[in-house]
mmCIF file of C-alpha atoms in Angstrom:
data_model
loop_
_atom_site.group_PDB
_atom_site.id
_atom_site.type_symbol
_atom_site.label_atom_id
_atom_site.label_comp_id
_atom_site.label_asym_id
_atom_site.label_seq_id
_atom_site.Cartn_x
_atom_site.Cartn_y
_atom_site.Cartn_z
ATOM 1 C CA HIS H 1 0.010 0.023 -0.008
ATOM 2 C CA VAL H 2 1.132 3.525 -0.785
ATOM 3 C CA VAL H 3 0.471 6.331 1.680
ATOM 4 C CA ASP H 4 -0.080 9.405 -0.470
ATOM 5 C CA VAL H 5 0.965 12.104 1.856
ATOM 6 C CA ASP H 6 -0.413 14.856 -0.296
ATOM 7 C CA ALA H 7 -3.883 13.359 -0.726
ATOM 8 C CA HIS H 8 -4.563 11.775 2.692
ATOM 9 C CA LEU H 9 -2.496 13.986 5.058
ATOM 10 C CA ASP H 10 -2.842 17.356 3.478
ATOM 11 C CA PRO H 11 -1.365 19.950 5.855
ATOM 12 C CA ALA H 12 -3.693 22.616 4.409
ATOM 13 C CA GLY H 13 -6.704 20.656 5.466
ATOM 14 C CA ARG H 14 -5.660 19.841 9.101
ATOM 15 C CA GLY H 15 -8.108 21.607 11.352
ATOM 16 C CA ILE H 16 -10.615 22.221 8.580
ATOM 17 C CA GLY H 17 -13.885 20.272 8.056
ATOM 18 C CA ASP H 18 -14.036 16.896 9.693
ATOM 19 C CA SER H 19 -10.552 17.371 11.214
ATOM 20 C CA ARG H 20 -11.531 20.666 12.901
ATOM 21 C CA ALA H 21 -11.501 19.145 16.334
ATOM 22 C CA MET H 22 -7.801 18.100 15.958
ATOM 23 C CA VAL H 23 -6.629 21.633 16.712
ATOM 24 C CA ALA H 24 -7.906 24.514 18.651
ATOM 25 C CA ARG H 25 -6.163 27.111 16.397
ATOM 26 C CA GLU H 26 -4.570 26.503 12.999
ATOM 27 C CA GLU H 27 -1.578 28.596 13.890
ATOM 28 C CA ASP H 28 -0.701 26.124 16.604
ATOM 29 C CA VAL H 29 -0.161 23.295 14.224
ATOM 30 C CA ARG H 30 3.581 22.587 13.731
ATOM 31 C CA PHE H 31 5.377 20.670 10.948
ATOM 32 C CA GLU H 32 6.224 17.949 13.499
ATOM 33 C CA ASP H 33 2.480 17.345 13.860
ATOM 34 C CA PHE H 34 2.274 16.512 10.239
ATOM 35 C CA ILE H 35 5.240 14.274 10.360
ATOM 36 C CA ALA H 36 3.645 12.408 13.426
ATOM 37 C CA ASP H 37 0.441 12.000 11.308
ATOM 38 C CA VAL H 38 2.388 10.330 8.515
ATOM 39 C CA VAL H 39 4.223 8.007 10.945
ATOM 40 C CA THR H 40 0.898 7.040 12.638
ATOM 41 C CA ALA H 41 -0.756 6.354 9.235
ATOM 42 C CA ALA H 42 2.125 4.164 8.031
ATOM 43 C CA LYS H 43 2.396 2.289 11.311
ATOM 44 C CA ASP H 44 -1.381 1.640 11.384
ATOM 45 C CA LEU H 45 -1.342 0.398 7.865
ATOM 46 C CA SER H 46 1.658 -1.903 8.540
ATOM 47 C CA GLN H 47 -0.326 -3.599 11.313
ATOM 48 C CA ARG H 48 -3.094 -4.696 9.005
ATOM 49 C CA ALA H 49 -3.166 -8.233 7.865
ATOM 50 C CA ASP H 50 -4.112 -7.263 4.295
ATOM 51 C CA VAL H 51 -1.022 -5.016 3.955
ATOM 52 C CA SER H 52 2.308 -6.557 3.138
ATOM 53 C CA GLU H 53 4.368 -3.371 2.839
ATOM 54 C CA VAL H 54 3.978 0.436 3.097
ATOM 55 C CA ILE H 55 5.460 2.932 0.673
ATOM 56 C CA LEU H 56 5.330 6.722 1.381
ATOM 57 C CA ALA H 57 4.698 9.001 -1.546
ATOM 58 C CA GLY H 58 4.724 12.818 -1.514
ATOM 59 C CA HIS H 59 4.964 15.785 -3.793
ATOM 60 C CA SER H 60 6.697 19.088 -2.751
ATOM 61 C CA GLU H 61 5.889 19.535 0.908
ATOM 62 C CA GLY H 62 4.455 16.068 0.962
ATOM 63 C CA ALA H 63 7.817 14.749 -0.174
ATOM 64 C CA ILE H 64 9.574 16.610 2.695
ATOM 65 C CA LEU H 65 7.015 15.004 5.157
ATOM 66 C CA ALA H 66 7.404 11.579 3.728
ATOM 67 C CA LEU H 67 11.216 11.786 3.976
ATOM 68 C CA ALA H 68 11.129 13.211 7.502
ATOM 69 C CA ALA H 69 8.669 10.481 8.675
ATOM 70 C CA SER H 70 10.536 7.695 7.033
ATOM 71 C CA ALA H 71 13.078 7.343 9.842
ATOM 72 C CA ASN H 72 10.221 6.391 12.264
ATOM 73 C CA ALA H 73 7.675 4.900 9.933
ATOM 74 C CA GLN H 74 10.269 2.567 8.324
ATOM 75 C CA PRO H 75 8.383 2.248 4.999
ATOM 76 C CA ARG H 76 9.433 -0.284 2.364
ATOM 77 C CA GLY H 77 10.157 2.631 0.018
ATOM 78 C CA LEU H 78 9.763 6.327 -0.748
ATOM 79 C CA ILE H 79 8.328 8.137 -3.791
ATOM 80 C CA LEU H 80 9.433 11.707 -3.694
ATOM 81 C CA LEU H 81 8.434 14.178 -6.350
ATOM 82 C CA CYS H 82 9.696 17.722 -6.136
#
């Protein structure tokens, strides 16, 4: 499975819509929060019986997030588009 950092963990969307309860104020969100979100998603996926490997993919800021998260998420691979 590929974790598309840009589509599923969009930093611009955190705290908006259904994720509004995640943060009290948008300006309180830090880059480390987004990295933690990627790590959590990758680890959760890797625990599923129907997932044999996890690959992180990201474009631009998503590529930076995927790369930063890879040390803790330990994905099978990275797809980085700049």
